[in-house]
mmCIF file of C-alpha atoms in Angstrom:
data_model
loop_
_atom_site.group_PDB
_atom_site.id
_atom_site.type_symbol
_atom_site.label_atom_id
_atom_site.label_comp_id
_atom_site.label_asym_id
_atom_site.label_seq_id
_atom_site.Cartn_x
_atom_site.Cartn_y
_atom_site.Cartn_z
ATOM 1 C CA UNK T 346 0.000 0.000 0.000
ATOM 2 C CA UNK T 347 1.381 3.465 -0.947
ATOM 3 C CA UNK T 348 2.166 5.295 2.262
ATOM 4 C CA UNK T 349 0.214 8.652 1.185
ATOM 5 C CA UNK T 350 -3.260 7.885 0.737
ATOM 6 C CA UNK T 351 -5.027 9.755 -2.261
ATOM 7 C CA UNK T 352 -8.026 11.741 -0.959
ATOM 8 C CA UNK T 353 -10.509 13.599 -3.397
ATOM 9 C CA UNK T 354 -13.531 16.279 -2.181
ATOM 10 C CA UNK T 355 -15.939 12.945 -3.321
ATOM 11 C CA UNK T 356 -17.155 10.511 -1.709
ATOM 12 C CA UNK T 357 -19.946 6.984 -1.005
ATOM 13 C CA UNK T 358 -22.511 9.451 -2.245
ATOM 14 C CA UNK T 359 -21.092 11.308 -4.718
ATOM 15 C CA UNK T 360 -22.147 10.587 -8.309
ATOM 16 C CA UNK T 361 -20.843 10.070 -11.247
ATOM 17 C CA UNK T 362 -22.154 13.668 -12.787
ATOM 18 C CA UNK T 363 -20.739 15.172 -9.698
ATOM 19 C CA UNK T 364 -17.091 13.539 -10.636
ATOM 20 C CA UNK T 365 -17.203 15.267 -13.915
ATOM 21 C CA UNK T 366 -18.997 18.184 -13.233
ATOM 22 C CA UNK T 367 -16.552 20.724 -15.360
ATOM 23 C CA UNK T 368 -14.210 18.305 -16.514
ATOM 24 C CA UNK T 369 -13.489 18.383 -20.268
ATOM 25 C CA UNK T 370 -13.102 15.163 -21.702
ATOM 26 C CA UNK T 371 -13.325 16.171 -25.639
ATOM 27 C CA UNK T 372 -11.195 14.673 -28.096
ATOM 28 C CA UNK T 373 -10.778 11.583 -25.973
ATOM 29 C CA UNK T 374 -12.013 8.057 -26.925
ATOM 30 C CA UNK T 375 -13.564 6.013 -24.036
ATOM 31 C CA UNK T 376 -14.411 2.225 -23.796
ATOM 32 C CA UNK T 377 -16.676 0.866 -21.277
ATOM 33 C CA UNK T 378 -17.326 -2.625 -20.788
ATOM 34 C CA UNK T 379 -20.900 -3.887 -19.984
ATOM 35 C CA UNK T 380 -22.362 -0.467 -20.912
ATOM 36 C CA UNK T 381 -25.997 -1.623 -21.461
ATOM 37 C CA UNK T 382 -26.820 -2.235 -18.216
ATOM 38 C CA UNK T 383 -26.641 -1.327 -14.606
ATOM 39 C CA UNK T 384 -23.456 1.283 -13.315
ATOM 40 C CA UNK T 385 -22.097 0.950 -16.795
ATOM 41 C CA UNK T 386 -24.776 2.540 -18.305
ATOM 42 C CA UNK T 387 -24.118 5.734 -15.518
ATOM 43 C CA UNK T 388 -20.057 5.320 -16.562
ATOM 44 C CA UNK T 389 -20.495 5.662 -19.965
ATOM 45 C CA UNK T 390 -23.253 8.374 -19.666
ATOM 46 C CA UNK T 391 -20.482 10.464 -17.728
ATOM 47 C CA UNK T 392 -18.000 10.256 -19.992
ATOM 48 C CA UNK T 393 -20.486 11.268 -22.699
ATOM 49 C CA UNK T 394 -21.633 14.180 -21.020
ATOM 50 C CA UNK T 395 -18.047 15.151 -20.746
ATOM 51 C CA UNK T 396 -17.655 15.298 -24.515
ATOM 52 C CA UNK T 397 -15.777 12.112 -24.725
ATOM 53 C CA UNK T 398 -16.181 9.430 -27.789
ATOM 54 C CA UNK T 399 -17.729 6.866 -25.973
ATOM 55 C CA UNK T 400 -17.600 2.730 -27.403
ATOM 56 C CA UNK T 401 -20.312 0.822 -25.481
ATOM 57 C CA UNK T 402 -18.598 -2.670 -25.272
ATOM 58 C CA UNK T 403 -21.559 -5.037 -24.870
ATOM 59 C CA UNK T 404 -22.599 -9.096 -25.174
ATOM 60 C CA UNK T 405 -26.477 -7.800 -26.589
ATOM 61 C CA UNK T 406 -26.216 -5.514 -29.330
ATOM 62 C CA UNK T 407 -29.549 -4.265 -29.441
ATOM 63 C CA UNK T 408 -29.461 -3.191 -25.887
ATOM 64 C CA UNK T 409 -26.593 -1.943 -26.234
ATOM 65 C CA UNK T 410 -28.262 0.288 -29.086
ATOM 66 C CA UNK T 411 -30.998 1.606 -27.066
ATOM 67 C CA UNK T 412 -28.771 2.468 -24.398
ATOM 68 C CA UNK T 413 -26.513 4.770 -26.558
ATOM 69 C CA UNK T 414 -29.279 6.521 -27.685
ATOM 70 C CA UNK T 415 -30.785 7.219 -24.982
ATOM 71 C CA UNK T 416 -27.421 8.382 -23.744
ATOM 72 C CA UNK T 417 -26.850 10.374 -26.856
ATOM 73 C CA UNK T 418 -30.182 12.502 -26.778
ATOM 74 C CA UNK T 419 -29.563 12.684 -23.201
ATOM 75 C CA UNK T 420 -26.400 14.253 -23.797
ATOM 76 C CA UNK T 421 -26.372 15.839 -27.336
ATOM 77 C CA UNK T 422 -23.084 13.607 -27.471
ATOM 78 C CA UNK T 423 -23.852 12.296 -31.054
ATOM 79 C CA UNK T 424 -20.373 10.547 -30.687
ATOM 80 C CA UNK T 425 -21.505 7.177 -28.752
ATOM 81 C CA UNK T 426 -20.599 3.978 -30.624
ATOM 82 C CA UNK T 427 -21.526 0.017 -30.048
ATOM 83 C CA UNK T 428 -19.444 -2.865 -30.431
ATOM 84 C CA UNK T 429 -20.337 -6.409 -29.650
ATOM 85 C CA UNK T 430 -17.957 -7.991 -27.130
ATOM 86 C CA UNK T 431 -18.778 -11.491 -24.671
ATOM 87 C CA UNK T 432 -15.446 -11.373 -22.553
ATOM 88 C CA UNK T 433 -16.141 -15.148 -21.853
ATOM 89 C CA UNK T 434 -15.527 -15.887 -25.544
ATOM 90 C CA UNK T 435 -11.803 -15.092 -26.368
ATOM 91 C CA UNK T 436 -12.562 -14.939 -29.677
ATOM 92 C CA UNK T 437 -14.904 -12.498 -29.315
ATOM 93 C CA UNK T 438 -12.026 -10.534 -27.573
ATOM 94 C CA UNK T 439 -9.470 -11.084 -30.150
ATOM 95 C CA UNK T 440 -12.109 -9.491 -32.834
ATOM 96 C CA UNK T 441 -12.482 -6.622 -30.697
ATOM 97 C CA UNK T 442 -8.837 -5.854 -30.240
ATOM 98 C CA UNK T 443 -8.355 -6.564 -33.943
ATOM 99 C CA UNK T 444 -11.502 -4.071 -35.285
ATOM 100 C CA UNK T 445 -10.220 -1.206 -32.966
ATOM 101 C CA UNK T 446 -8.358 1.450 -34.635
ATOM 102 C CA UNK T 447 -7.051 4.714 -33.486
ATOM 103 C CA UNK T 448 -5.858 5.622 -30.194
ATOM 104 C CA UNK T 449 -7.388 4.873 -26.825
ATOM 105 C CA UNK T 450 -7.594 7.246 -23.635
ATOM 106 C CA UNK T 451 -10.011 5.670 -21.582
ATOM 107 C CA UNK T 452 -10.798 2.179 -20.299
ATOM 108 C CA UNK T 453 -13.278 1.048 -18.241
ATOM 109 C CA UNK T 454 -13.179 -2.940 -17.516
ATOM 110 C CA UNK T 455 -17.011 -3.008 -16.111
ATOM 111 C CA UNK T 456 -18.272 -5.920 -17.071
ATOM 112 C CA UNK T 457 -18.978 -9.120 -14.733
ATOM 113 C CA UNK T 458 -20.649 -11.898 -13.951
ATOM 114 C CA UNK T 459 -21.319 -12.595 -10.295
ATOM 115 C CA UNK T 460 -22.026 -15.633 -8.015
ATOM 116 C CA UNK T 461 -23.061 -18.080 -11.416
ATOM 117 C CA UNK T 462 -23.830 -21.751 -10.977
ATOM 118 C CA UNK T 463 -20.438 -23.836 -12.103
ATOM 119 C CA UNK T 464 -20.527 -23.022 -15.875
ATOM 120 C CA UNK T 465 -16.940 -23.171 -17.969
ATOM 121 C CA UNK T 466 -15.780 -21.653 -21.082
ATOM 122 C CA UNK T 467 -14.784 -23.834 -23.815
ATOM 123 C CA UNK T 468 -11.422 -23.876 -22.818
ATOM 124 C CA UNK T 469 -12.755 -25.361 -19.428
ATOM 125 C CA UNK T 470 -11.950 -22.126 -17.249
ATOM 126 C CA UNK T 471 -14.527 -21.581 -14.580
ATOM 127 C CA UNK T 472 -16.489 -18.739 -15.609
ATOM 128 C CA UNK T 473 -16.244 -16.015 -13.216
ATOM 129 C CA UNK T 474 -12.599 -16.426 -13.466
ATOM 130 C CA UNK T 475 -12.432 -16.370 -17.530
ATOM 131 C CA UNK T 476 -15.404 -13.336 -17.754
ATOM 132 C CA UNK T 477 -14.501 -10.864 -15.003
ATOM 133 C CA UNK T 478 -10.579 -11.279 -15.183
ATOM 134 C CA UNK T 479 -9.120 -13.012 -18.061
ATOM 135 C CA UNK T 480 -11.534 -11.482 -20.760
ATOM 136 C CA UNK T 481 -10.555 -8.369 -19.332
ATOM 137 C CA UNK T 482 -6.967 -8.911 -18.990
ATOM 138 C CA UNK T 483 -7.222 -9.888 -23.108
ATOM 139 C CA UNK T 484 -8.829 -6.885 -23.586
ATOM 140 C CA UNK T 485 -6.609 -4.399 -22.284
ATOM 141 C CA UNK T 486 -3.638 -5.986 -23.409
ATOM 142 C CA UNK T 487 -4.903 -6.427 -26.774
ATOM 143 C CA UNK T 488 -5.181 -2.698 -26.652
ATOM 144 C CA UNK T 489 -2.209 -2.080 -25.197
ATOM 145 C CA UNK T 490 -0.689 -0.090 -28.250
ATOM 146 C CA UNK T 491 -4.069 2.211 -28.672
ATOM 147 C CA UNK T 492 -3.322 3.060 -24.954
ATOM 148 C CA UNK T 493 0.014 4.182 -25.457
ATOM 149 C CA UNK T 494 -0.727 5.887 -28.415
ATOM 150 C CA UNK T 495 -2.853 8.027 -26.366
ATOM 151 C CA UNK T 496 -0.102 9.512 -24.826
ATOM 152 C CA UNK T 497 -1.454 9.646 -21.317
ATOM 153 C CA UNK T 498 -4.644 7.241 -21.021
ATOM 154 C CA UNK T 499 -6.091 5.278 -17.504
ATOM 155 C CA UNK T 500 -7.670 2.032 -17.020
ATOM 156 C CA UNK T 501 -9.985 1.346 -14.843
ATOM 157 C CA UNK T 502 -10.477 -2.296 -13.198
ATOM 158 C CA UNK T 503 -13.731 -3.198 -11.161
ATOM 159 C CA UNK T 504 -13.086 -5.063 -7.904
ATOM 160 C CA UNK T 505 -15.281 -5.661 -5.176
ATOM 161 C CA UNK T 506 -15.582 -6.045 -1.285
ATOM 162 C CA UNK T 507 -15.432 -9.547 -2.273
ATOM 163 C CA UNK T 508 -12.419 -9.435 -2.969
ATOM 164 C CA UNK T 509 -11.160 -9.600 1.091
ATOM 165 C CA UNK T 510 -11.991 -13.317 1.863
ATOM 166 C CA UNK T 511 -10.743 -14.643 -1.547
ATOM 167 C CA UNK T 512 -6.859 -14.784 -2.086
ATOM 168 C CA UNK T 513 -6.096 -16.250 -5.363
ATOM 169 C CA UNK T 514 -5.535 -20.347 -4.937
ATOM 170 C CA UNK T 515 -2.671 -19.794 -8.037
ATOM 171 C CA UNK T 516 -2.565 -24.107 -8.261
ATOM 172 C CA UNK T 517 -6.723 -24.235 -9.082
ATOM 173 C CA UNK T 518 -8.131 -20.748 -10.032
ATOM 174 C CA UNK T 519 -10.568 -22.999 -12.108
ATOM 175 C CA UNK T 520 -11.759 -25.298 -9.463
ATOM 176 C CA UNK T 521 -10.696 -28.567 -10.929
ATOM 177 C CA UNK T 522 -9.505 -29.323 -7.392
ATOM 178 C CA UNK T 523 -11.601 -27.757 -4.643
ATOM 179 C CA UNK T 524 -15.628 -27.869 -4.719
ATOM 180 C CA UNK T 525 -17.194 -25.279 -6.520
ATOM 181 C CA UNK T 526 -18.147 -22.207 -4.449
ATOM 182 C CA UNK T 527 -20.144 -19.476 -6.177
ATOM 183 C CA UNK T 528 -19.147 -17.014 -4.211
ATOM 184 C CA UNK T 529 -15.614 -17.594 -3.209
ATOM 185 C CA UNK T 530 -14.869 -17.883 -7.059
ATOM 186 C CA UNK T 531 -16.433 -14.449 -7.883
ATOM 187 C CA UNK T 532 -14.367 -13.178 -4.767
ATOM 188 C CA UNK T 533 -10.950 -14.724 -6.178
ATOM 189 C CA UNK T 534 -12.075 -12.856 -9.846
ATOM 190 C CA UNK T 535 -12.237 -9.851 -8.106
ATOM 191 C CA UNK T 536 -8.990 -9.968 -6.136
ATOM 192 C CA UNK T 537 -7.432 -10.918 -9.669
ATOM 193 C CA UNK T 538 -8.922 -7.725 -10.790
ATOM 194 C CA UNK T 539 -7.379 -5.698 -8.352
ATOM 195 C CA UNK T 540 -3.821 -7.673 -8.870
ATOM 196 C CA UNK T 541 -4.046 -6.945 -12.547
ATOM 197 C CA UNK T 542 -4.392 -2.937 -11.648
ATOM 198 C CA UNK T 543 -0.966 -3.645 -9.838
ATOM 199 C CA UNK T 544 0.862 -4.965 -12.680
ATOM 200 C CA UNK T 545 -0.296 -3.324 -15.177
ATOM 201 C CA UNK T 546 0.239 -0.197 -13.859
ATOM 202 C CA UNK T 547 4.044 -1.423 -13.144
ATOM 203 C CA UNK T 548 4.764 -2.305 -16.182
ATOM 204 C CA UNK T 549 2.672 0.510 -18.405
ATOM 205 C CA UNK T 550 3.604 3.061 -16.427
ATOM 206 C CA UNK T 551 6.736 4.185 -18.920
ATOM 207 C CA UNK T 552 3.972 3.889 -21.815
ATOM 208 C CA UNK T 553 1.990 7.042 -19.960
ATOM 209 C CA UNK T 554 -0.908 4.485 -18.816
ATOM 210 C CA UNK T 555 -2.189 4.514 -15.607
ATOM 211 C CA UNK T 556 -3.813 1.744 -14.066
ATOM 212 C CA UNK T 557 -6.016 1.428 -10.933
ATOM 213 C CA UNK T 558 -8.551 -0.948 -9.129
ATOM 214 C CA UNK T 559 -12.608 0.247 -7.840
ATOM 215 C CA UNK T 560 -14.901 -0.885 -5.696
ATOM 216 C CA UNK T 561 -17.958 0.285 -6.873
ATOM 217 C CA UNK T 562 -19.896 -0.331 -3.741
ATOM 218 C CA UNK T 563 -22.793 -2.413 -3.011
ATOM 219 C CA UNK T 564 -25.504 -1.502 -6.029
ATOM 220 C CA UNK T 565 -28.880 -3.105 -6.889
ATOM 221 C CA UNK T 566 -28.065 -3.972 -10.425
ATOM 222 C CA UNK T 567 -28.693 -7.402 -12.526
ATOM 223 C CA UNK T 568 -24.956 -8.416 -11.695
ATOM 224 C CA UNK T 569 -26.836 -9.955 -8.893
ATOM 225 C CA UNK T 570 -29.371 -12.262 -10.724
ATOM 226 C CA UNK T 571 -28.110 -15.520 -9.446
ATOM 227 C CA UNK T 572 -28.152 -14.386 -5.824
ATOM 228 C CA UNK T 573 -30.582 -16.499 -3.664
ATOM 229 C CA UNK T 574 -32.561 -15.310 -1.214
ATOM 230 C CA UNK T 575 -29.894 -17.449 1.226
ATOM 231 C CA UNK T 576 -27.140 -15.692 -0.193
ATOM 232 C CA UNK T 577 -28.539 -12.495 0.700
ATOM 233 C CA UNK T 578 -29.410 -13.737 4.476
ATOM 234 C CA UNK T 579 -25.114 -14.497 4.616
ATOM 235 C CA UNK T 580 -24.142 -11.566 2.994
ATOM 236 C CA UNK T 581 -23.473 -8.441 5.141
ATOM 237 C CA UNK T 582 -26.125 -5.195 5.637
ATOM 238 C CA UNK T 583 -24.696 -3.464 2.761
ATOM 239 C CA UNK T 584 -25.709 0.143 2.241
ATOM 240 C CA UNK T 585 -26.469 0.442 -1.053
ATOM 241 C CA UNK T 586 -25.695 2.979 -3.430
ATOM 242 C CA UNK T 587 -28.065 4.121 -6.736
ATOM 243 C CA UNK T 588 -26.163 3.361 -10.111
ATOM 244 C CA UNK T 589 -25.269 6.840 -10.830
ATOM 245 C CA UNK T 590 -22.991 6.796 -6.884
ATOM 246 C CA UNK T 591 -21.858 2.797 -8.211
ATOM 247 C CA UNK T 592 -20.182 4.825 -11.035
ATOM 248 C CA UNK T 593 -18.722 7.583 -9.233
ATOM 249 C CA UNK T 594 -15.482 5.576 -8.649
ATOM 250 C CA UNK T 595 -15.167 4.577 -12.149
ATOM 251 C CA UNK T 596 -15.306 7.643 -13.141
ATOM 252 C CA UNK T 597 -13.284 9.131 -11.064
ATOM 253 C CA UNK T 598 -10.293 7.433 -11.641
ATOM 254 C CA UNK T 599 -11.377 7.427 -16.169
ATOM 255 C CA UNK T 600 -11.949 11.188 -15.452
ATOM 256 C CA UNK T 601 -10.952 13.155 -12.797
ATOM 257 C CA UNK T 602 -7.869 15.325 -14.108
ATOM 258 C CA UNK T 603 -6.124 15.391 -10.579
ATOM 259 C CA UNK T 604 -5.534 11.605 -10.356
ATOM 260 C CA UNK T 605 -3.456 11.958 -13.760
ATOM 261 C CA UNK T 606 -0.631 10.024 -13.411
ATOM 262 C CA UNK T 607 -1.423 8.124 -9.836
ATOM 263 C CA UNK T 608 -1.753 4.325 -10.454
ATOM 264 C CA UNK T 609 -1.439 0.814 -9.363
ATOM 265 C CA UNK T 610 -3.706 1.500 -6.572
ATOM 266 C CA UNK T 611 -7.425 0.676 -5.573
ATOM 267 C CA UNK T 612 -10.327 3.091 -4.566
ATOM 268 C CA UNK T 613 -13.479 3.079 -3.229
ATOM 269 C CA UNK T 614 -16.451 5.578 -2.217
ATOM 270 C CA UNK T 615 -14.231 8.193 -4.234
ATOM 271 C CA UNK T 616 -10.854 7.553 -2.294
ATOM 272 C CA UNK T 617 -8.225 5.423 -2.287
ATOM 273 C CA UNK T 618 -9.327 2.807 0.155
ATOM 274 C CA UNK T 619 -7.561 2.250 3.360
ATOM 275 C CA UNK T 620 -5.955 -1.155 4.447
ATOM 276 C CA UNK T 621 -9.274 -3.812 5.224
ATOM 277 C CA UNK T 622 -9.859 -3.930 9.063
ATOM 278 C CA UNK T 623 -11.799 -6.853 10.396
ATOM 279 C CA UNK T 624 -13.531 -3.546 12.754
ATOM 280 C CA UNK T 625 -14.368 -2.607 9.140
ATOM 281 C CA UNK T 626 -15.977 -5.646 7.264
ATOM 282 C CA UNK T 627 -17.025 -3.799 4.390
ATOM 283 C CA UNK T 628 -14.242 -1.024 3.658
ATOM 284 C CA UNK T 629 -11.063 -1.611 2.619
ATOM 285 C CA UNK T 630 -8.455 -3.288 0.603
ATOM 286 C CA UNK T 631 -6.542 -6.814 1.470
ATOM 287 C CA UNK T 632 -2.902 -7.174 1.433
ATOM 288 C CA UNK T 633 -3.238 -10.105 -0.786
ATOM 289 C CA UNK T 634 -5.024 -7.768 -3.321
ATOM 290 C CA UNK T 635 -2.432 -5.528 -3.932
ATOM 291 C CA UNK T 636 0.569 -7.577 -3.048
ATOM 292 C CA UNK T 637 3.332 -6.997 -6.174
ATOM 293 C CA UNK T 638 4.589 -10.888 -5.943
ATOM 294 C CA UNK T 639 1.129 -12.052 -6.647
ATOM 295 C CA UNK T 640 0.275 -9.739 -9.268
ATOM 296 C CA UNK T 641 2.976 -10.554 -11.121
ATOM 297 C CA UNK T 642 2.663 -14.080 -11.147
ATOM 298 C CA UNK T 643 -1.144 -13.597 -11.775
ATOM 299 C CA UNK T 644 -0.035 -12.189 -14.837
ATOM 300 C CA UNK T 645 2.089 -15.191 -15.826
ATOM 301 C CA UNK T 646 -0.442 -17.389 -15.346
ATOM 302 C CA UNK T 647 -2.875 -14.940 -17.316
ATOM 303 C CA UNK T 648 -0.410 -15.270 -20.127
ATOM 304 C CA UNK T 649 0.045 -19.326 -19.735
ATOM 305 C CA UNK T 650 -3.894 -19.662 -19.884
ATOM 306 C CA UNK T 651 -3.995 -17.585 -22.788
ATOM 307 C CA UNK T 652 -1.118 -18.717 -24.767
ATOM 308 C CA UNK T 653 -2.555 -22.181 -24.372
ATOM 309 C CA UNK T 654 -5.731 -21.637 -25.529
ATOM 310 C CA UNK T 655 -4.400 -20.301 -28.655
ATOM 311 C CA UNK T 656 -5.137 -22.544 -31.723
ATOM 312 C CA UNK T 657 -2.077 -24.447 -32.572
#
C-alpha cells in the first residue's frame, strides 16, 4: 500500500455527474465494458456528457443500441458507438482488439458476472474467473498499443468487497480441485482484478498508462441475478448505493484530471481505500489484493492460460 493515501472532495454518495462536473473530456475516446446495463450505463453516460467518444462494449447488441441513444439525446453527445464484445468468448475478444483502430484514452473494464452456478468456457476455465478477469486482462492488453498511443490514457479495473476473503488459490483458479463455491470464485475474480491494476500499472507506467482498481460499492443492479434469497441472508447489511454513486469511482479514476498520473492502486467511495480492518468488514483493501509478488505471477499465469488456448 502506498504510504500517502489519495483523498478527493468525493465521496460513497457522490455521483458520477458530480465527478465530472466541469471536466473536459473532448477529443478523448472512451471504452466501457458492460455499458448496457446497470453502473455501466451511468459510466459511460459520464464520460459522454463530458464530450468524450464513448464505445459501449456489450454481449447484446440491441441493448446496447438503445442504451446509446438514450445516452446520446440525453447528452447531445452524437459521438456514442456500439461494439459487440462477450469477454467469456476469447474470440470475441481477439475481434475486438483486432476491429479497434485509433488511439485509446479511456478504459473502463465493467463488465462481470457474479455468483453463477459452475458453468466453464470452452477452454474449461470456470467462468467467473475467464469473464470478469481473463476477458478483461485480453482486452486491455490487446489494446495495449491504442493506450500508449494516447499519450497519457487510464484504465480502470472493477473489484469488489469480495475481494477480502478470496486470495487467489494460483494451483486451481478454475476449481478442478476444490468444490465449486459461487461465491468464493467471484471473490478470487475480483482480487485478480485488483492484482491486474498492480501490474499493469508497473509495467505501463513508462507507456503514460495509468492503471487502478474500484470498488464500486454495493448496487442493486442485474450483476446480482443468481443471488438467492440465502445468499442475501449471509451476505453483510450493505448500504447500497443508486447506479449513478456505483459509477462515481469509475469515473473518477477514467476522469478526474487530478488523479493523472497516480496508479497501481485501488479506490473506493471516491478515495483510495484504506488497508481492510476486520472492525471494518465492508471497507477496505486486502494485502493479498495488492501484493506486487502475486500480481505478477497472476499475470504469468494470465499469459500461460492464454497462450494455451491459442489454436495451434
Amino acid at each position: 500500500m502506498d504510504a500517502t493515501r489519495v483523498t478527493t472532495p468525493f465521496d460513497a454518495r457522490s455521483t458520477a455527474a458530480d465527478v465530472v462536473a466541469g471536466v473536459d473530456l473532448s477529443g478523448q475516446r472512451a471504452i466501457v465494458t458492460g455499458a448496457s446495463s446497470g453502473i455501466g450505463v451511468e459510466t459511460a453516460r459520464a464520460l459522454a456528457t463530458a464530450g468524450a467518444e464513448v464505445t459501449l462494449a456489450v454481449r447484446d447488441v440491441r441493448a446496447g443500441e438503445r442504451t446509446a441513444e438514450e445516452i446520446g439525446a440525453g447528452t447531445a453527445n452524437g459521438l456514442i458507438r456500439v461494439m459487440p464484445l462477450n469477454l467469456s468468448d476469447q474470440r470475441s475478444v481477439a475481434a475486438f482488439v483486432a476491429s479497434w483502430e485509433g488511439p485509446l484514452h479511456i478504459l473502463v473494464n465493467n463488465a462481470g458476472v457474479s455468483a453463477t452456478p459452475e458453468m466453464r468456457t470452452p477452454e474449461g476455465w470456470e467462468l467467473q474467473f475467464a469473464t470478469n478477469h481473463l476477458g478483461h486482462f485480453a482486452l486491455a492488453t490487446g489494446l495495449h498499443r491504442a493506450l500508449a498511443a494516447a499519450g497519457r490514457s487510464r484504465v480502470v479495473s472493477l473489484s469488489s468487497i469480495a475481494h477480502v476473503q478470496a486470495p487467489m488459490v494460483f494451483e486451481d483458479v478454475n476449481f478442478r480441485e476444490r468444490p465449486y463455491d459461487r461465491l468464493l470464485a467471484y471473490g478470487e475474480s475480483k482480487t485478480a482484478t485488483a492484482l491486474f491494476a498492480v501490474e499493469a500499472n508497473r509495467r505501463w507506467a513508462e507507456d503514460g498508462i495509468t492503471v487502478n482498481a474500484a470498488n464500486p460499492g454495493a448496487v442493486a443492479t442485474n450483476l446480482g441475478r443468481h443471488l438467492t434469497e440465502e445468499d442475501y441472508a449471509q451476505l453483510p447489511a450493505f448500504d447500497f448505493k443508486t447506479p449513478e454513486q456505483g459509477a462515481a469511482t469509475s469515473v473518477l479514476l477514467a476522469a478526474w484530471p487530478q488523479l493523472g498520473g497516480i496508479g497501481g492502486r485501488y479506490f473506493e467511495d471516491c478515495d483510495q481505500a484504506p488497508r481492510h480492518s476486520p472492525e471494518e468488514p465492508l471497507r477496505g483493501v486486502a494485502d493479498h489484493a495488492t501484493d506486487p509478488a502475486a500480481a505478477a505471477r497472476l499475470w504469468q499465469v494470465s499469459l500461460d492460460m492464454l497462450g494455451d488456448a491459442q489454436p495451434a
